[in-house]
Coordinates of N, CA and C in Angstrom, one line a residue:
X1421 N -200.4 -14.6 -17.9 CA -199.2 -13.8 -17.5 C -198.0 -14.8 -17.1
X1422 N -198.4 -15.8 -16.3 CA -197.3 -16.7 -15.8 C -196.7 -17.4 -16.9
X1423 N -197.4 -17.9 -17.9 CA -196.9 -18.6 -19.0 C -196.0 -17.7 -19.9
X1424 N -196.3 -16.5 -20.1 CA -195.5 -15.5 -20.8 C -194.2 -15.3 -20.1
X1425 N -194.3 -15.1 -18.8 CA -193.1 -14.8 -18.0 C -192.1 -15.9 -18.0
X1426 N -192.7 -17.2 -18.0 CA -191.8 -18.3 -17.9 C -191.4 -18.8 -19.3
X1427 N -191.8 -18.1 -20.3 CA -191.4 -18.5 -21.7 C -189.9 -18.5 -21.9
X1428 N -189.3 -17.4 -21.3 CA -187.8 -17.3 -21.5 C -187.1 -18.3 -20.7
X1429 N -187.8 -19.1 -19.8 CA -187.1 -20.1 -19.0 C -187.4 -21.5 -19.6
X1430 N -188.0 -21.5 -20.9 CA -188.2 -22.7 -21.6 C -189.4 -23.5 -21.2
X1431 N -190.5 -22.8 -20.8 CA -191.7 -23.5 -20.4 C -192.2 -24.4 -21.6
X1432 N -192.6 -25.6 -21.3 CA -193.1 -26.5 -22.3 C -194.6 -26.3 -22.5
X1433 N -195.2 -27.0 -23.5 CA -196.6 -26.9 -23.7 C -197.3 -27.5 -22.5
X1434 N -196.8 -28.6 -22.0 CA -197.4 -29.2 -20.8 C -197.4 -28.3 -19.6
X1435 N -196.2 -27.6 -19.4 CA -196.1 -26.7 -18.3 C -197.1 -25.5 -18.4
X1436 N -197.2 -25.0 -19.7 CA -198.1 -23.9 -19.9 C -199.6 -24.4 -19.6
X1437 N -199.9 -25.6 -20.1 CA -201.3 -26.1 -19.8 C -201.5 -26.2 -18.3
X1438 N -200.6 -26.7 -17.6 CA -200.8 -26.9 -16.2 C -200.9 -25.5 -15.5
X1439 N -200.2 -24.5 -15.9 CA -200.3 -23.2 -15.3 C -201.6 -22.6 -15.5
X1440 N -202.1 -22.7 -16.8 CA -203.4 -22.2 -17.1 C -204.5 -23.0 -16.4
X1441 N -204.4 -24.3 -16.4 CA -205.4 -25.1 -15.7 C -205.5 -24.7 -14.2
X1442 N -204.4 -24.5 -13.6 CA -204.4 -24.1 -12.2 C -205.1 -22.8 -12.0
X1443 N -204.9 -21.8 -12.9 CA -205.5 -20.5 -12.8 C -207.0 -20.6 -13.0
X1444 N -207.4 -21.4 -14.0 CA -208.9 -21.6 -14.3 C -209.6 -22.2 -13.1
X1445 N -209.0 -23.2 -12.5 CA -209.6 -23.8 -11.3 C -209.7 -22.8 -10.2
X1446 N -208.7 -22.0 -10.0 CA -208.7 -21.0 -9.0 C -209.9 -20.0 -9.2
X1447 N -210.0 -19.5 -10.4 CA -211.1 -18.6 -10.7 C -212.5 -19.2 -10.6
X1448 N -212.7 -20.4 -11.0 CA -214.0 -21.1 -10.9 C -214.3 -21.3 -9.4
X1449 N -213.3 -21.7 -8.6 CA -213.6 -22.0 -7.2 C -214.0 -20.7 -6.5
X1450 N -213.4 -19.6 -6.9 CA -213.7 -18.3 -6.3 C -215.2 -17.9 -6.6
X1451 N -215.7 -18.5 -7.7 CA -217.2 -18.2 -8.0 C -218.1 -19.3 -7.4
X1452 N -217.5 -20.2 -6.6 CA -218.3 -21.2 -5.9 C -218.7 -22.4 -6.8
X1453 N -218.0 -22.6 -7.9 CA -218.4 -23.7 -8.8 C -217.6 -25.0 -8.4
X1454 N -218.2 -26.1 -8.7 CA -217.7 -27.4 -8.4 C -216.7 -27.8 -9.5
X1455 N -215.4 -27.7 -9.3 CA -214.5 -27.9 -10.4 C -214.3 -29.4 -10.7
X1456 N -214.7 -30.3 -9.8 CA -214.6 -31.7 -10.1 C -215.6 -32.1 -11.2
X1457 N -216.8 -31.5 -11.2 CA -217.8 -31.8 -12.2 C -217.4 -31.2 -13.5
X1458 N -216.5 -30.2 -13.5 CA -216.1 -29.5 -14.8 C -214.7 -30.0 -15.2
X1459 N -214.2 -31.1 -14.6 CA -212.8 -31.5 -14.9 C -212.5 -31.6 -16.3
X1460 N -213.3 -32.3 -17.1 CA -213.0 -32.5 -18.5 C -213.1 -31.2 -19.3
X1461 N -214.0 -30.4 -19.0 CA -214.1 -29.1 -19.7 C -212.9 -28.2 -19.4
X1462 N -212.5 -28.2 -18.1 CA -211.4 -27.4 -17.7 C -210.1 -27.9 -18.4
X1463 N -209.9 -29.2 -18.5 CA -208.8 -29.8 -19.2 C -208.7 -29.4 -20.6
X1464 N -209.9 -29.5 -21.3 CA -209.9 -29.2 -22.7 C -209.7 -27.7 -22.9
X1465 N -210.2 -26.8 -22.1 CA -210.0 -25.4 -22.2 C -208.6 -25.0 -22.0
X1466 N -207.9 -25.7 -21.0 CA -206.5 -25.4 -20.7 C -205.6 -25.8 -21.9
X1467 N -206.0 -26.9 -22.5 CA -205.2 -27.4 -23.7 C -205.3 -26.3 -24.8
X1468 N -206.5 -25.9 -25.1 CA -206.8 -24.9 -26.1 C -206.0 -23.6 -25.8
X1469 N -206.2 -23.1 -24.6 CA -205.6 -21.8 -24.3 C -204.0 -21.9 -24.3
X1470 N -203.5 -23.0 -23.8 CA -202.1 -23.2 -23.9 C -201.5 -23.2 -25.3
X1471 N -202.3 -23.9 -26.2 CA -201.9 -23.9 -27.6 C -201.9 -22.5 -28.2
X1472 N -203.0 -21.8 -28.0 CA -203.0 -20.4 -28.5 C -201.9 -19.5 -27.9
X1473 N -201.7 -19.6 -26.6 CA -200.7 -18.8 -26.0 C -199.3 -19.1 -26.5
X1474 N -199.0 -20.4 -26.7 CA -197.7 -20.7 -27.2 C -197.5 -20.2 -28.6
X1475 N -198.5 -20.3 -29.4 CA -198.4 -19.8 -30.8 C -198.2 -18.3 -30.8
X1476 N -199.0 -17.6 -30.0 CA -198.9 -16.1 -30.0 C -197.5 -15.7 -29.5
X1477 N -197.0 -16.4 -28.5 CA -195.7 -16.0 -28.0 C -194.6 -16.2 -29.1
X1478 N -194.8 -17.2 -29.9 CA -193.8 -17.4 -31.0 C -193.9 -16.3 -32.0
X1479 N -195.1 -15.7 -32.2 CA -195.2 -14.6 -33.2 C -194.7 -13.3 -32.6
X1480 N -195.1 -13.0 -31.3 CA -194.9 -11.7 -30.7 C -193.4 -11.6 -30.2
X1481 N -192.9 -12.7 -29.7 CA -191.5 -12.6 -29.1 C -190.5 -13.4 -29.9
X1482 N -190.4 -13.1 -31.2 CA -189.5 -13.8 -32.1 C -188.1 -13.6 -31.7
X1483 N -187.7 -12.3 -31.3 CA -186.4 -12.1 -30.9 C -186.0 -12.8 -29.7
X1484 N -186.9 -12.9 -28.7 CA -186.6 -13.6 -27.5 C -186.5 -15.1 -27.7
X1485 N -187.3 -15.6 -28.6 CA -187.3 -17.0 -28.9 C -186.0 -17.4 -29.7
X1486 N -185.6 -16.5 -30.6 CA -184.3 -16.7 -31.3 C -183.1 -16.7 -30.4
X1487 N -183.1 -15.8 -29.4 CA -182.1 -15.8 -28.4 C -182.1 -17.0 -27.6
X1488 N -183.2 -17.4 -27.1 CA -183.3 -18.7 -26.3 C -182.8 -19.9 -27.1
X1489 N -183.2 -20.0 -28.4 CA -182.7 -21.1 -29.2 C -181.2 -21.1 -29.4
X1490 N -180.7 -19.8 -29.5 CA -179.2 -19.7 -29.7 C -178.5 -20.2 -28.4
X1491 N -179.0 -19.7 -27.3 CA -178.4 -20.1 -26.0 C -178.4 -21.6 -25.8
X1492 N -179.6 -22.2 -26.2 CA -179.8 -23.7 -26.1 C -178.8 -24.4 -27.0
X1493 N -178.7 -24.0 -28.2 CA -177.8 -24.7 -29.2 C -176.3 -24.6 -28.7
X1494 N -175.9 -23.4 -28.2 CA -174.6 -23.2 -27.8 C -174.3 -24.2 -26.6
X1495 N -175.3 -24.2 -25.7 CA -175.1 -25.1 -24.5 C -175.0 -26.6 -24.9
X1496 N -175.8 -27.0 -26.0 CA -175.7 -28.3 -26.5 C -174.3 -28.7 -27.0
X1497 N -173.8 -27.7 -27.7 CA -172.4 -27.9 -28.3 C -171.4 -28.1 -27.2
X1498 N -171.5 -27.2 -26.1 CA -170.5 -27.3 -25.0 C -170.7 -28.6 -24.3
X1499 N -171.9 -29.0 -24.0 CA -172.2 -30.2 -23.2 C -171.7 -31.4 -24.0
X1500 N -171.7 -31.3 -25.3 CA -171.2 -32.5 -26.1 C -169.7 -32.8 -25.9
X1501 N -169.0 -31.8 -25.4 CA -167.6 -32.0 -25.2 C -167.3 -32.6 -23.8
X1502 N -168.4 -32.8 -23.0 CA -168.2 -33.3 -21.7 C -167.9 -32.3 -20.6
X1503 N -167.9 -31.0 -21.0 CA -167.7 -29.9 -20.0 C -169.0 -29.3 -19.6
X1504 N -169.1 -28.8 -18.3 CA -170.3 -28.1 -17.9 C -170.3 -26.7 -18.6
X1505 N -171.5 -26.2 -18.8 CA -171.6 -24.8 -19.4 C -171.2 -23.8 -18.3
X1506 N -170.4 -22.9 -18.7 CA -169.9 -21.9 -17.8 C -169.8 -20.6 -18.5
X1507 N -169.9 -19.5 -17.7 CA -169.8 -18.2 -18.3 C -169.4 -17.2 -17.1
X1508 N -169.1 -16.0 -17.5 CA -168.7 -14.9 -16.6 C -169.7 -13.8 -16.7
X1509 N -170.3 -13.3 -15.6 CA -171.3 -12.3 -15.7 C -170.6 -11.0 -16.0
X1510 N -171.4 -10.0 -16.4 CA -170.8 -8.6 -16.7 C -170.1 -8.0 -15.5
X1511 N -170.3 -8.5 -14.3 CA -169.5 -8.0 -13.2 C -168.3 -8.8 -12.9
X1512 N -168.0 -9.8 -13.7 CA -166.8 -10.6 -13.6 C -167.0 -11.8 -12.6
X1513 N -168.2 -12.2 -12.3 CA -168.5 -13.3 -11.5 C -168.6 -14.6 -12.3
X1514 N -167.7 -15.6 -12.1 CA -167.8 -16.8 -12.8 C -169.0 -17.7 -12.4
X1515 N -169.7 -18.3 -13.3 CA -170.8 -19.2 -13.1 C -170.5 -20.6 -13.8
X1516 N -170.7 -21.7 -13.0 CA -170.5 -23.0 -13.6 C -171.7 -23.8 -13.2
X1517 N -172.4 -24.4 -14.2 CA -173.6 -25.2 -13.9 C -173.1 -26.5 -13.2
X1518 N -173.8 -26.9 -12.1 CA -173.3 -28.0 -11.4 C -173.9 -29.4 -11.8
X1519 N -174.7 -29.4 -12.8 CA -175.5 -30.6 -13.1 C -174.6 -31.8 -13.6
X1520 N -174.6 -32.8 -12.8 CA -173.8 -34.0 -13.1 C -174.6 -35.2 -12.7
X1521 N -174.3 -36.4 -13.3 CA -174.9 -37.6 -12.9 C -174.5 -38.0 -11.5
X1522 N -175.5 -38.5 -10.8 CA -175.2 -39.0 -9.4 C -174.8 -40.4 -9.4
X1523 N -173.9 -40.7 -8.5 CA -173.4 -42.1 -8.3 C -174.1 -42.6 -7.1
X1524 N -174.9 -43.7 -7.3 CA -175.6 -44.3 -6.2 C -174.8 -45.4 -5.4
X1525 N -174.9 -45.3 -4.1 CA -174.3 -46.3 -3.3 C -175.4 -47.0 -2.4
X1526 N -175.4 -48.3 -2.5 CA -176.4 -49.1 -1.7 C -175.8 -49.6 -0.4
X1527 N -176.5 -49.3 0.7 CA -176.0 -49.7 2.0 C -177.0 -50.6 2.6
X1528 N -176.6 -51.8 3.0 CA -177.5 -52.7 3.6 C -177.4 -52.6 5.1
X1529 N -178.6 -52.4 5.8 CA -178.6 -52.4 7.2 C -179.4 -53.7 7.7
X1530 N -179.5 -53.8 9.0 CA -180.2 -54.9 9.6 C -181.7 -54.9 9.1
X1531 N -182.2 -53.7 9.0 CA -183.7 -53.6 8.7 C -184.0 -53.4 7.2
X1532 N -183.1 -52.7 6.5 CA -183.4 -52.4 5.1 C -182.2 -52.0 4.3
X1533 N -182.4 -51.8 3.1 CA -181.3 -51.3 2.2 C -181.6 -49.9 1.8
X1534 N -180.5 -49.0 2.0 CA -180.6 -47.6 1.8 C -179.7 -47.2 0.6
X1535 N -180.2 -46.4 -0.3 CA -179.5 -45.9 -1.4 C -179.1 -44.4 -1.2
X1536 N -177.8 -44.1 -1.3 CA -177.3 -42.8 -1.1 C -176.7 -42.3 -2.4
X1537 N -177.0 -41.0 -2.7 CA -176.5 -40.4 -3.9 C -175.3 -39.6 -3.6
X1538 N -174.2 -39.9 -4.4 CA -173.0 -39.3 -4.2 C -172.8 -38.3 -5.4
X1539 N -172.5 -37.0 -5.0 CA -172.2 -36.0 -6.0 C -170.8 -35.5 -6.0
X1540 N -170.2 -35.5 -7.1 CA -168.7 -35.1 -7.2 C -168.4 -34.4 -8.5
X1541 N -167.5 -33.5 -8.5 CA -167.1 -32.8 -9.7 C -166.4 -33.7 -10.7
X1542 N -166.0 -34.9 -10.3 CA -165.4 -35.8 -11.2 C -166.4 -36.7 -12.0
X1543 N -167.6 -36.6 -11.6 CA -168.6 -37.4 -12.2 C -169.0 -36.8 -13.6
X1544 N -169.5 -37.6 -14.5 CA -169.9 -37.1 -15.9 C -171.0 -36.1 -15.7
X1545 N -171.0 -35.1 -16.6 CA -172.0 -34.1 -16.6 C -173.4 -34.6 -17.0
X1546 N -174.4 -34.1 -16.6 CA -175.8 -34.4 -17.0 C -176.1 -33.5 -18.2
X1547 N -175.9 -34.1 -19.4 CA -175.9 -33.2 -20.6 C -177.3 -32.6 -20.9
X1548 N -178.4 -33.3 -20.7 CA -179.7 -32.8 -21.0 C -180.0 -31.6 -20.0
X1549 N -179.6 -31.8 -18.7 CA -179.9 -30.7 -17.8 C -179.0 -29.6 -18.0
X1550 N -177.8 -29.8 -18.4 CA -176.9 -28.7 -18.7 C -177.5 -27.8 -19.8
X1551 N -178.1 -28.5 -20.8 CA -178.7 -27.7 -22.0 C -180.0 -27.0 -21.6
X1552 N -180.9 -27.7 -21.0 CA -182.2 -27.2 -20.7 C -182.1 -26.1 -19.6
X1553 N -181.2 -26.2 -18.7 CA -181.1 -25.2 -17.6 C -180.4 -23.9 -18.0
X1554 N -179.6 -24.0 -19.1 CA -178.7 -22.8 -19.3 C -179.5 -21.5 -19.7
X1555 N -180.5 -21.5 -20.6 CA -181.1 -20.2 -20.9 C -181.7 -19.5 -19.6
X1556 N -182.5 -20.3 -18.8 CA -183.0 -19.6 -17.6 C -181.9 -19.2 -16.6
X1557 N -180.9 -20.0 -16.5 CA -179.8 -19.7 -15.6 C -179.0 -18.4 -16.0
X1558 N -178.9 -18.3 -17.3 CA -178.2 -17.1 -17.9 C -179.0 -15.9 -17.6
X1559 N -180.3 -16.0 -17.8 CA -181.2 -14.8 -17.6 C -181.2 -14.5 -16.1
X1560 N -181.2 -15.5 -15.2 CA -181.1 -15.2 -13.8 C -179.8 -14.5 -13.4
X1561 N -178.7 -14.9 -14.1 CA -177.4 -14.3 -13.8 C -177.4 -12.8 -14.2
X1562 N -178.2 -12.5 -15.3 CA -178.3 -11.1 -15.7 C -179.2 -10.3 -14.7
X1563 N -180.3 -11.0 -14.2 CA -181.1 -10.3 -13.2 C -180.3 -10.0 -12.0
X1564 N -179.5 -11.0 -11.6 CA -178.6 -10.8 -10.4 C -177.6 -9.7 -10.6
X1565 N -177.1 -9.6 -11.8 CA -176.2 -8.5 -12.1 C -176.8 -7.2 -12.0
X1566 N -178.0 -7.1 -12.5 CA -178.8 -5.8 -12.4 C -179.0 -5.4 -10.9
X1567 N -179.3 -6.4 -10.1 CA -179.5 -6.2 -8.7 C -178.3 -5.7 -8.0
X1568 N -177.1 -6.3 -8.3 CA -175.9 -6.0 -7.7 C -175.4 -4.6 -8.2
X1569 N -175.6 -4.3 -9.5 CA -175.3 -2.9 -10.0 C -176.1 -1.9 -9.3
X1570 N -177.4 -2.2 -9.1 CA -178.3 -1.2 -8.4 C -177.8 -1.0 -6.9
X1571 N -177.4 -2.2 -6.3 CA -177.0 -2.1 -4.9 C -175.7 -1.3 -4.7
X1572 N -174.8 -1.5 -5.7 CA -173.5 -0.7 -5.6 C -173.8 0.8 -5.8
X1573 N -174.7 1.1 -6.7 CA -174.9 2.5 -7.0 C -175.7 3.2 -5.8
X1574 N -176.6 2.4 -5.2 CA -177.3 2.9 -4.0 C -176.3 3.2 -2.9
X1575 N -175.4 2.2 -2.7 CA -174.4 2.4 -1.7 C -173.5 3.6 -2.0
X1576 N -173.2 3.8 -3.2 CA -172.3 5.0 -3.6 C -173.0 6.3 -3.3
X1577 N -174.4 6.3 -3.4 CA -175.1 7.5 -3.1 C -175.5 7.6 -1.7
X1578 N -175.1 6.7 -0.8 CA -175.4 6.7 0.6 C -176.8 6.4 0.9
X1579 N -177.5 5.6 0.1 CA -178.9 5.2 0.3 C -179.0 3.8 0.7
X1580 N -180.0 3.6 1.5 CA -180.3 2.2 2.0 C -181.0 1.4 0.9
X1581 N -180.5 0.1 0.8 CA -181.0 -0.8 -0.2 C -181.1 -2.2 0.3
X1582 N -182.3 -2.8 0.1 CA -182.4 -4.2 0.4 C -183.2 -4.9 -0.8
X1583 N -182.8 -6.1 -1.0 CA -183.4 -6.8 -2.2 C -183.6 -8.3 -1.9
X1584 N -184.7 -8.9 -2.4 CA -184.9 -10.3 -2.5 C -185.3 -10.6 -3.9
X1585 N -184.4 -11.3 -4.7 CA -184.7 -11.6 -6.1 C -185.0 -10.3 -6.9
X1586 N -186.2 -10.1 -7.3 CA -186.5 -8.9 -8.0 C -187.4 -7.9 -7.3
X1587 N -187.4 -8.0 -5.9 CA -188.2 -7.1 -5.1 C -187.1 -6.2 -4.4
X1588 N -187.1 -4.9 -4.7 CA -186.1 -4.0 -4.2 C -186.8 -3.0 -3.2
X1589 N -186.1 -2.7 -2.1 CA -186.7 -1.8 -1.1 C -185.7 -0.7 -0.7
X1590 N -186.3 0.4 -0.3 CA -185.5 1.4 0.4 C -186.5 2.2 1.2
X1591 N -186.1 3.3 1.9 CA -187.0 4.1 2.7 C -188.0 4.9 1.8
X1592 N -189.2 5.1 2.3 CA -190.2 5.8 1.4 C -189.7 7.1 0.9
X1593 N -188.9 7.8 1.6 CA -188.4 9.1 1.2 C -187.4 9.0 0.0
X1594 N -186.9 7.8 -0.2 CA -185.9 7.6 -1.2 C -186.3 6.8 -2.4
X1595 N -187.7 6.5 -2.5 CA -188.2 5.7 -3.5 C -187.9 6.3 -4.9
X1596 N -188.1 7.6 -5.1 CA -187.8 8.2 -6.4 C -186.4 8.0 -6.8
X1597 N -185.5 8.2 -5.8 CA -184.0 8.0 -6.1 C -183.7 6.6 -6.5
X1598 N -184.3 5.6 -5.8 CA -184.1 4.2 -6.1 C -184.6 3.9 -7.5
X1599 N -185.8 4.4 -7.9 CA -186.3 4.2 -9.2 C -185.4 4.7 -10.3
X1600 N -184.8 5.8 -10.0 CA -183.8 6.4 -11.0 C -182.6 5.4 -11.1
X1601 N -182.1 4.9 -10.0 CA -181.0 4.0 -10.0 C -181.3 2.7 -10.7
X1602 N -182.5 2.1 -10.4 CA -182.8 0.9 -11.1 C -182.9 1.0 -12.6
X1603 N -183.4 2.1 -13.1 CA -183.5 2.3 -14.5 C -182.2 2.5 -15.2
X1604 N -181.4 3.4 -14.6 CA -180.1 3.7 -15.1 C -179.1 2.5 -15.1
X1605 N -179.2 1.7 -14.0 CA -178.4 0.5 -14.0 C -178.8 -0.6 -15.0
X1606 N -180.1 -0.6 -15.3 CA -180.7 -1.6 -16.3 C -180.2 -1.2 -17.7
X1607 N -180.2 0.1 -18.0 CA -179.8 0.6 -19.3 C -178.3 0.4 -19.4
X1608 N -177.5 0.7 -18.4 CA -176.1 0.5 -18.4 C -175.7 -1.0 -18.7
X1609 N -176.5 -1.9 -18.1 CA -176.2 -3.3 -18.3 C -176.5 -3.8 -19.7
X1610 N -177.7 -3.4 -20.2 CA -178.2 -4.0 -21.5 C -177.7 -3.2 -22.7
X1611 N -177.0 -2.1 -22.4 CA -176.3 -1.5 -23.6 C -175.0 -2.2 -23.9
X1612 N -174.6 -3.1 -23.0 CA -173.4 -3.9 -23.3 C -173.7 -5.0 -24.3
X1613 N -172.7 -5.3 -25.1 CA -172.9 -6.4 -26.1 C -172.8 -7.8 -25.4
X1614 N -173.8 -8.1 -24.7 CA -173.7 -9.3 -23.8 C -173.5 -10.6 -24.5
X1615 N -174.3 -10.8 -25.6 CA -174.2 -12.1 -26.3 C -172.9 -12.2 -27.0
X1616 N -172.4 -11.0 -27.6 CA -171.1 -11.0 -28.3 C -170.0 -11.4 -27.3
X1617 N -170.0 -10.8 -26.1 CA -169.0 -11.1 -25.2 C -169.0 -12.5 -24.7
X1618 N -170.3 -13.0 -24.6 CA -170.4 -14.4 -24.2 C -169.8 -15.4 -25.2
X1619 N -170.1 -15.1 -26.5 CA -169.6 -15.9 -27.6 C -168.1 -15.9 -27.6
X1620 N -167.5 -14.7 -27.4 CA -166.0 -14.6 -27.5 C -165.4 -15.4 -26.4
X1621 N -165.9 -15.5 -25.2 CA -165.3 -16.3 -24.2 C -165.4 -17.8 -24.5
X1622 N -166.5 -18.2 -25.1 CA -166.6 -19.6 -25.5 C -165.7 -19.9 -26.7
X1623 N -165.6 -19.0 -27.6 CA -164.7 -19.3 -28.8 C -163.3 -19.5 -28.3
X1624 N -162.9 -18.7 -27.3 CA -161.5 -18.9 -26.8 C -161.3 -20.2 -26.1
X1625 N -162.4 -20.6 -25.3 CA -162.3 -21.8 -24.5 C -162.5 -23.1 -25.4
X1626 N -163.3 -22.9 -26.4 CA -163.6 -24.1 -27.2 C -163.4 -23.8 -28.7
X1627 N -162.1 -23.6 -29.1 CA -161.8 -23.2 -30.4 C -162.2 -24.2 -31.5
X1628 N -162.4 -25.4 -31.2 CA -162.8 -26.5 -32.1 C -164.3 -26.5 -32.4
X1629 N -165.1 -25.8 -31.6 CA -166.5 -25.9 -31.8 C -167.0 -24.8 -32.8
X1630 N -168.0 -25.2 -33.6 CA -168.5 -24.2 -34.6 C -169.8 -23.7 -34.0
X1631 N -169.8 -22.6 -33.3 CA -171.0 -22.0 -32.7 C -171.8 -21.4 -33.7
X1632 N -173.2 -21.4 -33.5 CA -174.1 -20.8 -34.5 C -173.9 -19.3 -34.5
X1633 N -174.3 -18.6 -35.6 CA -174.2 -17.1 -35.6 C -175.1 -16.5 -34.6
X1634 N -174.8 -15.3 -34.1 CA -175.6 -14.6 -33.1 C -176.9 -14.3 -33.7
X1635 N -178.0 -14.3 -32.8 CA -179.3 -13.9 -33.3 C -179.3 -12.4 -33.7
X1636 N -180.2 -12.0 -34.6 CA -180.3 -10.6 -35.0 C -180.8 -9.8 -33.8
X1637 N -180.2 -8.6 -33.8 CA -180.6 -7.6 -32.7 C -181.8 -6.8 -33.3
X1638 N -182.7 -6.3 -32.3 CA -183.8 -5.5 -32.7 C -183.4 -4.0 -32.8
X1639 N -184.4 -3.2 -32.9 CA -184.2 -1.8 -33.0 C -184.7 -1.0 -31.8
X1640 N -185.0 -1.7 -30.8 CA -185.5 -1.0 -29.6 C -184.5 -0.1 -29.0
X1641 N -184.8 1.1 -28.6 CA -184.0 2.1 -27.9 C -184.1 1.7 -26.4
X1642 N -183.1 1.1 -25.8 CA -183.1 0.6 -24.5 C -183.3 1.8 -23.5
X1643 N -182.8 2.9 -23.9 CA -182.9 4.1 -23.0 C -184.3 4.5 -22.7
X1644 N -185.3 4.0 -23.4 CA -186.7 4.4 -23.2 C -187.2 3.8 -21.8
X1645 N -186.4 2.8 -21.3 CA -186.7 2.3 -20.0 C -186.7 3.4 -18.9
X1646 N -185.9 4.4 -19.1 CA -185.8 5.4 -18.1 C -187.1 6.2 -18.0
X1647 N -187.9 6.2 -19.0 CA -189.2 6.9 -19.0 C -190.4 6.0 -18.7
X1648 N -190.1 4.7 -18.4 CA -191.2 3.8 -18.3 C -191.7 3.8 -16.8
X1649 N -192.9 4.2 -16.6 CA -193.4 4.3 -15.2 C -193.6 2.9 -14.6
X1650 N -193.8 1.9 -15.4 CA -194.1 0.6 -14.8 C -193.0 -0.4 -15.0
X1651 N -191.8 0.1 -15.3 CA -190.6 -0.8 -15.3 C -190.4 -1.4 -14.0
X1652 N -190.4 -0.6 -12.9 CA -190.5 -1.1 -11.6 C -191.5 -0.2 -10.8
X1653 N -192.3 -0.8 -10.0 CA -193.2 0.0 -9.2 C -193.4 -0.6 -7.8

């Protein structure tokens, strides 16, 4: 589950293997087994399961993988200009990735030498981090947008709402109403042409860049989320 969930955040084979290895060790220790004696078998099993999992995700989630690749390639083009990757969320909130190279200053004291890292917006961007971080950061910004849209609608209805990341709370008597708000807000958000709007803003800002074509859209009816009992629970 963890590997599938983190696939949209660019999990690598090594990351997938480590996640699976951690879970195997946890399960074996629950059974009272000595994992130190099984270290080589656990490592080999983790490698195998990670390989199978990554292959299956590529087959089952082709649309998600295409979108992730598109976001990555666009970020690579933008970073090549020396500018940080930036975008505006559907609620109009600007986001600018802060990843830049740090400038080290060495300070000699009586006892030792200390290195301090200086961060400033005038320093060159960290291109590889700008690229690798963009797909997960973009997804997180949409998650945050859904949370804010839900909060605004709950406030409009005079209902109590509290949230931490993707955990949403209200009074027990209002759970059904909150469930309705969460689903309607989600559909409202993802019915928007999000990638098309994102591309338009970049084309205006970077007219000299040749961005790749948008990934193909699927045929899922997003409104079916409204009838999904396990969308949020």
